[in-house]
mmCIF file of C-alpha atoms in Angstrom:
data_model
loop_
_atom_site.group_PDB
_atom_site.id
_atom_site.type_symbol
_atom_site.label_atom_id
_atom_site.label_comp_id
_atom_site.label_asym_id
_atom_site.label_seq_id
_atom_site.Cartn_x
_atom_site.Cartn_y
_atom_site.Cartn_z
ATOM 1 C CA UNK A 1 -223.883 -181.219 -73.742
ATOM 2 C CA UNK A 2 -221.748 -183.944 -72.182
ATOM 3 C CA UNK A 3 -220.226 -182.997 -68.816
ATOM 4 C CA UNK A 4 -217.427 -185.016 -67.198
ATOM 5 C CA UNK A 5 -216.347 -184.178 -63.662
ATOM 6 C CA UNK A 6 -215.244 -185.682 -60.357
ATOM 7 C CA UNK A 7 -217.841 -185.703 -57.582
ATOM 8 C CA UNK A 8 -216.785 -186.734 -54.090
ATOM 9 C CA UNK A 9 -213.754 -188.532 -55.533
ATOM 10 C CA UNK A 10 -215.659 -190.454 -58.226
ATOM 11 C CA UNK A 11 -215.477 -189.687 -61.940
ATOM 12 C CA UNK A 12 -218.952 -189.024 -63.346
ATOM 13 C CA UNK A 13 -220.511 -187.881 -66.593
ATOM 14 C CA UNK A 14 -223.952 -186.785 -67.742
ATOM 15 C CA UNK A 15 -225.610 -185.382 -70.817
ATOM 16 C CA UNK A 16 -227.561 -182.219 -69.918
ATOM 17 C CA UNK A 17 -228.964 -179.123 -71.645
ATOM 18 C CA UNK A 18 -226.514 -176.168 -71.689
ATOM 19 C CA UNK A 19 -228.682 -174.114 -69.288
ATOM 20 C CA UNK A 20 -228.490 -176.760 -66.519
ATOM 21 C CA UNK A 21 -227.002 -175.458 -63.278
ATOM 22 C CA UNK A 22 -224.525 -177.420 -61.208
ATOM 23 C CA UNK A 23 -227.189 -177.633 -58.481
ATOM 24 C CA UNK A 24 -229.692 -179.311 -60.804
ATOM 25 C CA UNK A 25 -226.978 -181.595 -62.202
ATOM 26 C CA UNK A 26 -226.109 -182.807 -58.699
ATOM 27 C CA UNK A 27 -229.711 -183.233 -57.563
ATOM 28 C CA UNK A 28 -231.390 -184.541 -60.721
ATOM 29 C CA UNK A 29 -228.657 -186.506 -62.493
ATOM 30 C CA UNK A 30 -226.693 -187.882 -59.534
ATOM 31 C CA UNK A 31 -229.348 -187.873 -56.754
ATOM 32 C CA UNK A 32 -227.063 -185.853 -54.452
ATOM 33 C CA UNK A 33 -229.663 -183.825 -52.592
ATOM 34 C CA UNK A 34 -227.542 -182.371 -49.784
ATOM 35 C CA UNK A 35 -227.192 -179.083 -51.659
ATOM 36 C CA UNK A 36 -230.622 -177.458 -51.460
ATOM 37 C CA UNK A 37 -232.618 -175.153 -53.682
ATOM 38 C CA UNK A 38 -233.082 -172.031 -51.564
ATOM 39 C CA UNK A 39 -233.185 -168.514 -52.940
ATOM 40 C CA UNK A 40 -231.829 -169.530 -56.398
ATOM 41 C CA UNK A 41 -229.876 -166.235 -56.593
ATOM 42 C CA UNK A 42 -226.807 -167.090 -54.476
ATOM 43 C CA UNK A 43 -227.747 -165.226 -51.295
ATOM 44 C CA UNK A 44 -228.742 -167.984 -48.849
ATOM 45 C CA UNK A 45 -225.911 -170.521 -49.240
ATOM 46 C CA UNK A 46 -228.185 -173.582 -49.156
ATOM 47 C CA UNK A 47 -226.682 -174.764 -52.452
ATOM 48 C CA UNK A 48 -223.024 -174.401 -51.436
ATOM 49 C CA UNK A 49 -220.579 -177.047 -52.679
ATOM 50 C CA UNK A 50 -216.783 -177.099 -52.928
ATOM 51 C CA UNK A 51 -215.428 -176.666 -56.474
ATOM 52 C CA UNK A 52 -211.679 -177.255 -56.715
ATOM 53 C CA UNK A 53 -211.341 -176.354 -53.032
ATOM 54 C CA UNK A 54 -213.449 -173.171 -53.182
ATOM 55 C CA UNK A 55 -216.926 -172.776 -51.668
ATOM 56 C CA UNK A 56 -219.284 -172.079 -54.561
ATOM 57 C CA UNK A 57 -223.007 -171.387 -54.991
ATOM 58 C CA UNK A 58 -224.052 -174.264 -57.236
ATOM 59 C CA UNK A 59 -227.268 -172.467 -58.231
ATOM 60 C CA UNK A 60 -225.167 -169.811 -60.021
ATOM 61 C CA UNK A 61 -222.748 -172.121 -61.834
ATOM 62 C CA UNK A 62 -223.652 -173.857 -65.065
ATOM 63 C CA UNK A 63 -222.919 -177.560 -65.372
ATOM 64 C CA UNK A 64 -220.682 -176.851 -68.375
ATOM 65 C CA UNK A 65 -218.431 -174.684 -66.188
ATOM 66 C CA UNK A 66 -217.410 -177.679 -64.074
ATOM 67 C CA UNK A 67 -216.146 -179.758 -66.996
ATOM 68 C CA UNK A 68 -213.072 -181.639 -65.719
ATOM 69 C CA UNK A 69 -213.244 -180.083 -62.247
ATOM 70 C CA UNK A 70 -213.541 -181.607 -58.786
ATOM 71 C CA UNK A 71 -216.752 -181.146 -56.775
ATOM 72 C CA UNK A 72 -217.228 -182.024 -53.126
ATOM 73 C CA UNK A 73 -220.722 -182.099 -51.623
ATOM 74 C CA UNK A 74 -221.997 -182.547 -48.083
ATOM 75 C CA UNK A 75 -222.518 -186.220 -48.901
ATOM 76 C CA UNK A 76 -218.714 -186.593 -48.843
ATOM 77 C CA UNK A 77 -218.626 -185.815 -45.112
ATOM 78 C CA UNK A 78 -218.464 -189.071 -43.178
ATOM 79 C CA UNK A 79 -220.305 -189.405 -39.890
ATOM 80 C CA UNK A 80 -217.313 -191.343 -38.553
ATOM 81 C CA UNK A 81 -215.334 -188.103 -38.608
ATOM 82 C CA UNK A 82 -217.976 -186.383 -36.517
ATOM 83 C CA UNK A 83 -218.376 -188.885 -33.689
ATOM 84 C CA UNK A 84 -216.401 -189.299 -30.487
ATOM 85 C CA UNK A 85 -214.648 -192.557 -29.620
ATOM 86 C CA UNK A 86 -216.823 -194.769 -27.394
ATOM 87 C CA UNK A 87 -214.368 -194.401 -24.488
ATOM 88 C CA UNK A 88 -215.035 -190.633 -24.408
ATOM 89 C CA UNK A 89 -218.751 -191.208 -23.817
ATOM 90 C CA UNK A 90 -218.337 -192.946 -20.466
#
């Protein structure tokens, strides 16, 4: 199945089997490995991504369910937003 979606602000597409999870799509097709394979049943949260503004366990969502949707992964977080200005370090 062909899946088209927006990941971290970029339009992407991939052809994957229907049973492919969003987690595997992100890791194997787009090399976005910030979301981790943990318990694989949605309990641990290691696979959490933001789907249309809502925190979602990507191990429980099929790739086909994100057709046309917006996904944000940890890779979208910029280190520049997490650092202090140099003047604050003195």
